[in-house]
XYZ file of C-alpha atoms in Angstrom:
221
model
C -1.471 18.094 -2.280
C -3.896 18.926 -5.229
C -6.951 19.422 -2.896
C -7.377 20.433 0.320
C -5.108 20.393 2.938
C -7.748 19.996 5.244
C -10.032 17.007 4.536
C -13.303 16.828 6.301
C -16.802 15.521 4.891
C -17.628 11.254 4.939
C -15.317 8.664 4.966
C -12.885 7.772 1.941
C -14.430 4.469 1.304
C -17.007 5.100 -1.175
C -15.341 1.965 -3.619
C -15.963 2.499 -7.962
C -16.985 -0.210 -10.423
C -18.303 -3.813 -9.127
C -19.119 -4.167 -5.955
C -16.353 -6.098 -3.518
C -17.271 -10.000 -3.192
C -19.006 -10.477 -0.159
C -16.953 -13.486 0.962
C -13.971 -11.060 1.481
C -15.247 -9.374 4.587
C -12.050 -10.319 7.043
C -11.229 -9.184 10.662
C -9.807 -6.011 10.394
C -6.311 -6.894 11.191
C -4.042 -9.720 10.106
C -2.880 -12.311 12.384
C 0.568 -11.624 13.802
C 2.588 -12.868 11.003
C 5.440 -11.842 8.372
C 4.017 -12.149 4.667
C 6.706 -11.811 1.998
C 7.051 -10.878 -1.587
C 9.376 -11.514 -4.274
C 9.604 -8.398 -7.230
C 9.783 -9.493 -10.647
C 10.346 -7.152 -13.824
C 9.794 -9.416 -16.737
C 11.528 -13.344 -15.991
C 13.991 -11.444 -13.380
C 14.122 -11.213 -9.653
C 15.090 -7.750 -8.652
C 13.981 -7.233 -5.296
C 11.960 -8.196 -1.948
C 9.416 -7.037 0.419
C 8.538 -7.927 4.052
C 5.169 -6.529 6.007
C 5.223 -7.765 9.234
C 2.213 -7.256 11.643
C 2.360 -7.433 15.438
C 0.162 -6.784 18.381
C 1.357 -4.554 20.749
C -0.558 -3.394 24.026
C -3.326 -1.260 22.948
C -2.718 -1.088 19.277
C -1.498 -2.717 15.891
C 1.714 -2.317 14.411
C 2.475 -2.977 10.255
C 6.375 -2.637 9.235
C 7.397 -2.676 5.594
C 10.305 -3.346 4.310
C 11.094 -3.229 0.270
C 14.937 -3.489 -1.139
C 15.214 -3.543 -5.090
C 17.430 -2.866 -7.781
C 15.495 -2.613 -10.925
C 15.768 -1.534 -14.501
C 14.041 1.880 -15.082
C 13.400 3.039 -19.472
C 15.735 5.584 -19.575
C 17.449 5.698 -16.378
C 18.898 2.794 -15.929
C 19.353 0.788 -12.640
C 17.396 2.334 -9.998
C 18.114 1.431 -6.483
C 15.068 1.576 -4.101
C 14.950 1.141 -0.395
C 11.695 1.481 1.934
C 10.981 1.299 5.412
C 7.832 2.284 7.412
C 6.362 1.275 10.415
C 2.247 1.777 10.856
C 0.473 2.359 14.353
C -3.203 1.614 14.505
C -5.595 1.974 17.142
C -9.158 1.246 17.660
C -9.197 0.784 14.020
C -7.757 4.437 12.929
C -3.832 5.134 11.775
C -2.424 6.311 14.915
C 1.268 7.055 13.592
C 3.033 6.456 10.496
C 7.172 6.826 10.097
C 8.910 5.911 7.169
C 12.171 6.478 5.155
C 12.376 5.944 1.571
C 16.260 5.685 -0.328
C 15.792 6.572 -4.351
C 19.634 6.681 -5.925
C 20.700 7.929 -2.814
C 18.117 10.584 -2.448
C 16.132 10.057 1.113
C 12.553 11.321 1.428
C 10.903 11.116 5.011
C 7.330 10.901 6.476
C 6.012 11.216 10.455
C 2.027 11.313 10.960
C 0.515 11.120 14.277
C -2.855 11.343 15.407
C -3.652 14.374 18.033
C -6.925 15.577 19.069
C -8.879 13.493 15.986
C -6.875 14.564 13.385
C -4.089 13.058 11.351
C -0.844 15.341 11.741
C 1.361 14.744 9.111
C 4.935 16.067 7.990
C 7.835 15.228 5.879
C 10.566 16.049 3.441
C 8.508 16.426 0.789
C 5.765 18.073 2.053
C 4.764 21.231 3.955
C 2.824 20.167 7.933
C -0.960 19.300 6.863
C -3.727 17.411 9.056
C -6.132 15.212 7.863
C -9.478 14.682 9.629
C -10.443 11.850 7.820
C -10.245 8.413 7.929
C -7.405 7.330 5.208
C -5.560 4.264 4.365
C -1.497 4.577 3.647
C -0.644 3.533 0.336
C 1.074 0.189 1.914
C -1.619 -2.031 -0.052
C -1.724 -4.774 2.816
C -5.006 -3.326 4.302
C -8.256 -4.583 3.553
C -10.034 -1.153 3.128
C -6.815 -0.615 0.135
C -9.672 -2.163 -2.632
C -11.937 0.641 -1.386
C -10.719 3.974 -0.969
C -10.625 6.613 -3.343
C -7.941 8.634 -1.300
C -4.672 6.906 0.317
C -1.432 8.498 2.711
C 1.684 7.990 0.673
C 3.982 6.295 2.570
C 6.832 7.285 0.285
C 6.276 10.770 0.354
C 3.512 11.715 2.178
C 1.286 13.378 0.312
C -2.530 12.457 -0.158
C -2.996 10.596 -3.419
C -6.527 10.639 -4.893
C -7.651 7.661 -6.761
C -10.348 5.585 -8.317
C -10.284 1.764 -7.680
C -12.792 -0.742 -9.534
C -13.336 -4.295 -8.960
C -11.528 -6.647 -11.601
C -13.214 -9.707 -11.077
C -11.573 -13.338 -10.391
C -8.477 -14.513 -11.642
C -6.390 -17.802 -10.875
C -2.637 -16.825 -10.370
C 0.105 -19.372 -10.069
C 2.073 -19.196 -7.060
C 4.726 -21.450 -5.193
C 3.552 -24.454 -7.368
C 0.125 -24.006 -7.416
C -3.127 -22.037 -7.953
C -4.811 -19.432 -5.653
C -7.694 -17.750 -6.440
C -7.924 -14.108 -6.375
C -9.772 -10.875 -6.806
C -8.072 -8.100 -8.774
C -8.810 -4.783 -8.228
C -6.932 -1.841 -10.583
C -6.263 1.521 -8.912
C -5.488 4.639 -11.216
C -5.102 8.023 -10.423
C -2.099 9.938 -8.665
C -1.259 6.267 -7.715
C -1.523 3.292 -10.562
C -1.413 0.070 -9.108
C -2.984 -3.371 -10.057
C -4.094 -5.567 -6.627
C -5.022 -8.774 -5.894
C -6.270 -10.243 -2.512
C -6.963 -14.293 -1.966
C -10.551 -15.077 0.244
C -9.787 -13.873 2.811
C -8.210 -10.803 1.819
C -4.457 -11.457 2.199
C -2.370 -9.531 -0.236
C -1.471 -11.800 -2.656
C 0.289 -9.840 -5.465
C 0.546 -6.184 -6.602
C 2.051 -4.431 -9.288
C 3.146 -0.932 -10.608
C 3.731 0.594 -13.954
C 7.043 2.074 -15.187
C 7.560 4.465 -17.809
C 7.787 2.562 -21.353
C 5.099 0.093 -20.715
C 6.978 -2.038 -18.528
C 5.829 -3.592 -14.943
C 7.231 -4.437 -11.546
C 5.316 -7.581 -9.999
C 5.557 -7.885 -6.661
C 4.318 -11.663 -5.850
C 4.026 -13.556 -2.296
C 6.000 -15.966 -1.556
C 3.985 -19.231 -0.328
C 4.959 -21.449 2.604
């Protein structure tokens, strides 16, 4: 981590740019459903991605799950596999586990929440608490459009960031048109966002080196 290891000081939610669109004030939890995504680079499917969100007693659980094979500028195919699982309570990230595959290579984060602060460890990291409120780096949560500092699930560092407000865009999906606000992210995480009315995750994407994208699109029932 470039800063602190120790974050303390007012919440992470001070947002950059235009101001969020009033009519995207949601609950702060989906409903108990499975939203999935289809990834695109250029006219070619080369992966999927499942979060799944379920109400257990006394808290909120968010599992990811993201299998790819894409085309990396001068490395070839990449294989990529992902899978976290997110424990909130009374609004706060409670616990966070996940296991990310690169090419074989595994990288592994565990947070837990003890005592107010945000305990978190992995294999790419050296033990660090956070005393913060922060937001993973999963994209699905509301507060994603907002805060300037998120916990990366791949790796678990804290990633610093700016995000701005894009304005409105109409994106074509499953045979028809959605309207959406974009938001851009840059930083120690690039990522472009877009959320429907009600602040569903509708599409995301991520740079690769050479100019080229990964779109990662939802799939509409």
């Amino acid at each position: 981590m470039q800063r602190r290891r120790f974050l303390t000081g007012s919440a992470l939610l001070a947002g950059a740019g235009l101001a969020p669109p009033p009519a995207m004030a949601r609950r702060l939890f989906p409903a108990d459903v499975t939203d999935r995504y289809v990834a695109w680079q250029g006219e070619r499917v080369v992966g999927r991605q499942e979060i799944s969100f379920d109400r257990e007693p006394g808290q909120f659980v968010a599992h990811v799950k993201t299998a790819m094979r894409f085309a990396a500028p001068g490395a070839g195919d990449v294989s990529f596999n992902h899978d976290s699982r997110e424990v909130w309570q009374a609004g706060w990230l409670h616990g966070l586990t996940s296991r990310t595959r690169v090419d074989g290579r595994v990288q592994t984060v565990q947070a837990q929440r003890q005592n107010g602060s945000l305990m978190v460890d992995g294999s790419e990291v050296r033990p660090f608490q956070v005393s913060t409120y922060l937001v993973p780096s999963s994209l699905w949560h509301r507060d994603t459009r907002l805060a300037d500092a998120f916990l990366d699930v791949e790796k678990g560092a804290v990633l610093f960031v700016r995000p701005r407000y894009a304005g409105k865009e109409t994106l074509r999906q499953g045979g028809g048109d959605i309207e959406a606000h974009r938001y851009t992210i840059r930083g120690q995480l690039d990522r472009e966002i877009w959320y429907d009315a009600d602040c569903v995750l509708v599409r995301w994407d991520l740079p690769l080196t050479g100019g080229d994208w990964l779109s990662f699109q939802r799939e509409m029932a």
